Tab-separated table of C-alpha atoms in Angstrom:
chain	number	residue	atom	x	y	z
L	193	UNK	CA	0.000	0.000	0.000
L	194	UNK	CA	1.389	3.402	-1.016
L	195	UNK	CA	0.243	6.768	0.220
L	196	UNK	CA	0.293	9.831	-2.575
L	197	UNK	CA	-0.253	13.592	-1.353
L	198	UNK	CA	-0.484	15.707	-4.205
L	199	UNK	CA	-0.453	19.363	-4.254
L	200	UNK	CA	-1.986	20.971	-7.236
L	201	UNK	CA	-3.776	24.175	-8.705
L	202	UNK	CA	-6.917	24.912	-7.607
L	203	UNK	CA	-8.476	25.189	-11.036
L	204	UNK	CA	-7.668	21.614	-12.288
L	205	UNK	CA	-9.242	19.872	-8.712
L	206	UNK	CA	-12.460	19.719	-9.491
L	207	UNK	CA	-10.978	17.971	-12.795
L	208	UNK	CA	-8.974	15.552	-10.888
L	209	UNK	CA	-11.600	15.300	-8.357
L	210	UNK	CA	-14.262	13.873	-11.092
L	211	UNK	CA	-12.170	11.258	-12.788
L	212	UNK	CA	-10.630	10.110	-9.222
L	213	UNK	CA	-14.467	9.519	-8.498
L	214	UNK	CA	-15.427	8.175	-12.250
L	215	UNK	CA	-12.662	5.258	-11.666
L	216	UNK	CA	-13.260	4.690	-7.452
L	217	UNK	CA	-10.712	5.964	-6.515
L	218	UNK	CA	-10.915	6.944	-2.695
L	219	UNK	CA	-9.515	10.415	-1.659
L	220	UNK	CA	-9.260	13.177	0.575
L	221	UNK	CA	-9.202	16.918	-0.592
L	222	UNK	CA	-8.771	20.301	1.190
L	223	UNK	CA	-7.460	23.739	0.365
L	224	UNK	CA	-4.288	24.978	0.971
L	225	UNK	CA	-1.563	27.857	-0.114
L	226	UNK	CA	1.854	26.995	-1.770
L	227	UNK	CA	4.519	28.087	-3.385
L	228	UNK	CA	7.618	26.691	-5.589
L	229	UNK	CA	11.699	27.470	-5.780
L	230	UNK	CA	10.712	30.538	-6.936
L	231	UNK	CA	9.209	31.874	-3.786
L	232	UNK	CA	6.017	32.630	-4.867
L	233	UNK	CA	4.331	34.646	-7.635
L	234	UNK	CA	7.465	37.295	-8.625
L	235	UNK	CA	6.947	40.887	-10.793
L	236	UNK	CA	10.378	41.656	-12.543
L	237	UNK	CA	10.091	45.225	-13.107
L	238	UNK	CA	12.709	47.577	-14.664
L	239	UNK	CA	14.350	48.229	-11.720
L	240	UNK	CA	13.914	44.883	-9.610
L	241	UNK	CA	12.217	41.706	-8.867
L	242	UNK	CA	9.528	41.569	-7.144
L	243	UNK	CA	7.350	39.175	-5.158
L	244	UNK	CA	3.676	40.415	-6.096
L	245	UNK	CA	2.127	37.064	-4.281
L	246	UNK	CA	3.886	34.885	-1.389
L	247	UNK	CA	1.657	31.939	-1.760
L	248	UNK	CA	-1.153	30.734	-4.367
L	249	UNK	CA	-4.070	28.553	-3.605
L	250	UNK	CA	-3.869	24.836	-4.307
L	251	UNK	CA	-5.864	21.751	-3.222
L	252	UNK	CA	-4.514	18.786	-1.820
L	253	UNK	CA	-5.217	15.002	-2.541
L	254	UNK	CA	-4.684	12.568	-0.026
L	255	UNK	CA	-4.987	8.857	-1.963
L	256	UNK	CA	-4.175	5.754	-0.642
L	257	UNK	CA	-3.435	3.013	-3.136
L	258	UNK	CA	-2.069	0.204	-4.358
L	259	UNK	CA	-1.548	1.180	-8.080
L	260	UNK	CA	1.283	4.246	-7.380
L	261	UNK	CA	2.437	4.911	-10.346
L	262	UNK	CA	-0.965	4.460	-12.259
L	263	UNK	CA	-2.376	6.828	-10.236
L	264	UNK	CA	0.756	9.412	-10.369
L	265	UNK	CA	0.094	9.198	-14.115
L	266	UNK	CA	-3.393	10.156	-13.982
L	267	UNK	CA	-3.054	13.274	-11.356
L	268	UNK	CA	0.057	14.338	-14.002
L	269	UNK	CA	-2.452	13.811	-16.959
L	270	UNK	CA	-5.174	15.711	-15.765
L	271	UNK	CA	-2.977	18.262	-13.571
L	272	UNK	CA	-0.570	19.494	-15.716
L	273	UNK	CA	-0.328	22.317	-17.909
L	274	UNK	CA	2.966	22.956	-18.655
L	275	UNK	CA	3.584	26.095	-16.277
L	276	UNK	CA	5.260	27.071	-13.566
L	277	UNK	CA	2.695	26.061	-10.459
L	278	UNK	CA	1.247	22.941	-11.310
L	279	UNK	CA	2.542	21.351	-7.964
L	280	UNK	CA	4.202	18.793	-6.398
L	281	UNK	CA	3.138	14.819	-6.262
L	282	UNK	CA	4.684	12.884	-2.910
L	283	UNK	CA	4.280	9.407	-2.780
L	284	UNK	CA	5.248	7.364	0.321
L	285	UNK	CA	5.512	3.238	-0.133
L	286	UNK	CA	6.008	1.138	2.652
L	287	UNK	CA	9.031	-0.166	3.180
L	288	UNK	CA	10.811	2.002	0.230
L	289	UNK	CA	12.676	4.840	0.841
L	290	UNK	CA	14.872	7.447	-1.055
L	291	UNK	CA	17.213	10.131	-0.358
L	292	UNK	CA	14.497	12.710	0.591
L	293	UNK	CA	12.302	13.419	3.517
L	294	UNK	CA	8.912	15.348	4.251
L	295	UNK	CA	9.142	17.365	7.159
L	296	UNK	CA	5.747	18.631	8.452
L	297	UNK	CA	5.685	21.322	11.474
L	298	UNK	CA	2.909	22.520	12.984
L	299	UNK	CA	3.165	25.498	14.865
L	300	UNK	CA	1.341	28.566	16.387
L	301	UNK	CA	-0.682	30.819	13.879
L	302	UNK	CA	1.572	33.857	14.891
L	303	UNK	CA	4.573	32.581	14.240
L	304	UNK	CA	4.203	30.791	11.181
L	305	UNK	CA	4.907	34.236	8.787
L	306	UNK	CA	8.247	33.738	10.749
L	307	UNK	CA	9.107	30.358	9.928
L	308	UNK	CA	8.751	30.879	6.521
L	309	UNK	CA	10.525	33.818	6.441
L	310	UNK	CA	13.412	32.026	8.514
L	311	UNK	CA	13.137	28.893	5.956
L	312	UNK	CA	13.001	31.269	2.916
L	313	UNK	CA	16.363	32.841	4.501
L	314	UNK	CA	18.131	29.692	4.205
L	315	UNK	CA	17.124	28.992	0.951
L	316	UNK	CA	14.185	27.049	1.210
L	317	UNK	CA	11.258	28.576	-0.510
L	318	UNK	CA	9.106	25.778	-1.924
L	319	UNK	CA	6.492	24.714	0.745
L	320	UNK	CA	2.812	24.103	1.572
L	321	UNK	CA	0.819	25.359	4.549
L	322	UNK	CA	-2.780	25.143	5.743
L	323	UNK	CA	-4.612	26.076	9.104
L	324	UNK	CA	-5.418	23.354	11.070
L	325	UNK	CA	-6.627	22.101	14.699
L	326	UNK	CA	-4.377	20.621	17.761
L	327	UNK	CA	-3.590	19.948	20.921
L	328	UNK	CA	-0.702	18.898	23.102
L	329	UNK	CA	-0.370	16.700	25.845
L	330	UNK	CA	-2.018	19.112	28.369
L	331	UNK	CA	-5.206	18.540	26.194
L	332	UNK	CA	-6.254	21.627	25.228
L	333	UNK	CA	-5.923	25.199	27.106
L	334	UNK	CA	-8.270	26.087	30.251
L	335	UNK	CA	-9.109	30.060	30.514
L	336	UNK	CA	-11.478	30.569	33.812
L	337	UNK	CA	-14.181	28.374	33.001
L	338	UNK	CA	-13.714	28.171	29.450
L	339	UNK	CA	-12.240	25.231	28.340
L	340	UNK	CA	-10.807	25.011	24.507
L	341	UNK	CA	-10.099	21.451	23.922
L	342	UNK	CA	-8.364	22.071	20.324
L	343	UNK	CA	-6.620	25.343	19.598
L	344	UNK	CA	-5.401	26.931	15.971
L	345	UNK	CA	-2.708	25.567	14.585
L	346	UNK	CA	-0.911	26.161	10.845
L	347	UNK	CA	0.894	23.367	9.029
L	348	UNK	CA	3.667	23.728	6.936
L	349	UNK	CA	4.477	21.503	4.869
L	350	UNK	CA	8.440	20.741	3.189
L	351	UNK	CA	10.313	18.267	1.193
L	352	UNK	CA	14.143	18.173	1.507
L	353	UNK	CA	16.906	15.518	0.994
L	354	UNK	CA	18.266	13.872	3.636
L	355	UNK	CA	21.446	16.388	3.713
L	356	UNK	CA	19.037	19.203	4.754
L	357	UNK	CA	16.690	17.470	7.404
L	358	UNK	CA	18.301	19.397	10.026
L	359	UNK	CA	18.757	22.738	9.148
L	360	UNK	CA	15.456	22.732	7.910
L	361	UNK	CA	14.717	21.490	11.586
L	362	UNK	CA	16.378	23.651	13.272
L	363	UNK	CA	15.517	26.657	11.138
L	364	UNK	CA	11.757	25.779	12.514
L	365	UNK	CA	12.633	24.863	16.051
L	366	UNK	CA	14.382	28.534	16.497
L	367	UNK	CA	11.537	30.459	14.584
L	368	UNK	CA	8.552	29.124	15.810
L	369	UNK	CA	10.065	28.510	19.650
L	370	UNK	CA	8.625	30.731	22.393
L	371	UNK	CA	9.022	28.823	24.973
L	372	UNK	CA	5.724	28.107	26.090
L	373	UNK	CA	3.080	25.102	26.020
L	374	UNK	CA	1.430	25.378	22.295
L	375	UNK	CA	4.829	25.712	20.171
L	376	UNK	CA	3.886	22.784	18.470
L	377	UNK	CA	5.735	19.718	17.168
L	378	UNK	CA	7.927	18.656	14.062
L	379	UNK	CA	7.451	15.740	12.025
L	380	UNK	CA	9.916	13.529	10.001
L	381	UNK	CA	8.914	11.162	7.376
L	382	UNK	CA	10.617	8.821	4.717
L	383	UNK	CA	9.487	9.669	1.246
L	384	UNK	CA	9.593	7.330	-1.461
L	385	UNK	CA	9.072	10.095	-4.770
L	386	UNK	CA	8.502	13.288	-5.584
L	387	UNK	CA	7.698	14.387	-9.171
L	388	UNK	CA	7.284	17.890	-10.464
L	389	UNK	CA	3.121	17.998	-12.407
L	390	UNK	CA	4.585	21.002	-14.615
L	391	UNK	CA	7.991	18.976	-16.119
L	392	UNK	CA	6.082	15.204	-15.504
L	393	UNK	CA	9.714	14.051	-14.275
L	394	UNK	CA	10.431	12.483	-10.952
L	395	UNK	CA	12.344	15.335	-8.947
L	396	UNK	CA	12.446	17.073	-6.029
């Protein structure tokens, strides 16, 4: 069983979304914001580049499966368009592993503009991010007799090779740290591919 997160634009989901459903293929889909290398949407004036847009929106697929590369076909078939933006496909296979990892870190709302600042500083500008839910160990946060059992979180989302795992770590760990209960948590995971919709090669 393989597990395929692909990040795509916006406008060809509901494309991908109806053939996925045409041929029973189970998925999950949500909204997010990305960007590429180049650091988002850029302006190059007379004078100087500029970036006009951080992130653009995109919609992730979740899809379990046991056809991978059947079903990487099909998301580059109906996802590509030859430009700049088409997204990312990440595929995960038990057991199989490559030279690359996807490092997910959730952390507080607030600080998140400063992770990917920090990250864009070192020279990592291609990553996704979404607003989620979460809680720690403590369970939640308790303020007078209001109790919030799952508090706002925002994921980002990053794909490295093994060489970078831990700058890219510690990048997060000192820009997102405050010091208090709520910084969140950093995830490692083995990734098997990673191919580029726009190109249709297998890259990072």
């Amino acid at each position: 069983m393989a597990e395929i997160l692909a990040v795509i634009r916006k406008e060809k989901s509901y494309e991908l979304s109806g053939v996925l459903s045409e041929r029973g293929i189970p998925y999950v889909s949500w909204t997010v914001k990305g960007r590429g290398k180049e650091g988002g949407f850029r302006y190059k004036g007379f004078l100087r580049e500029k970036v006009l847009i951080p992130f653009l929106p995109k919609r992730a697929f979740l899809i379990p499966t046991n056809s991978p590369g059947e079903v990487v076909e099909l998301i580059i078939n109906v996802a590509s368009t030859g430009n700049y933006g088409d997204g990312k496909i990440f595929v995960i296979k038990e057991g199989e592993v490559s030279g690359m990892k996807l490092i997910k870190a959730v952390v507080r709302p607030d600080k998140a503009l400063d992770v990917v600042r920090a990250l864009d500083k070192e020279g990592f500008k291609a990553l996704t991010m979404w607003d989620v839910v979460g809680r720690g160990k403590e369970g939640g946060l308790k303020a007078g007799e209001a109790i919030y059992d799952e508090l706002a979180k925002t994921l980002i989302m990053i794909a490295v090779e093994d060489k970078d795992v831990n700058k890219v770590i510690e990048t997060i760990n000192r820009s997102a740290h405050t010091g208090a209960y709520g910084d969140g948590k950093v995830f490692v995971c083995d990734l098997s591919e990673v191919w580029t919709v726009r190109s249709k090669k297998k890259e990072l």
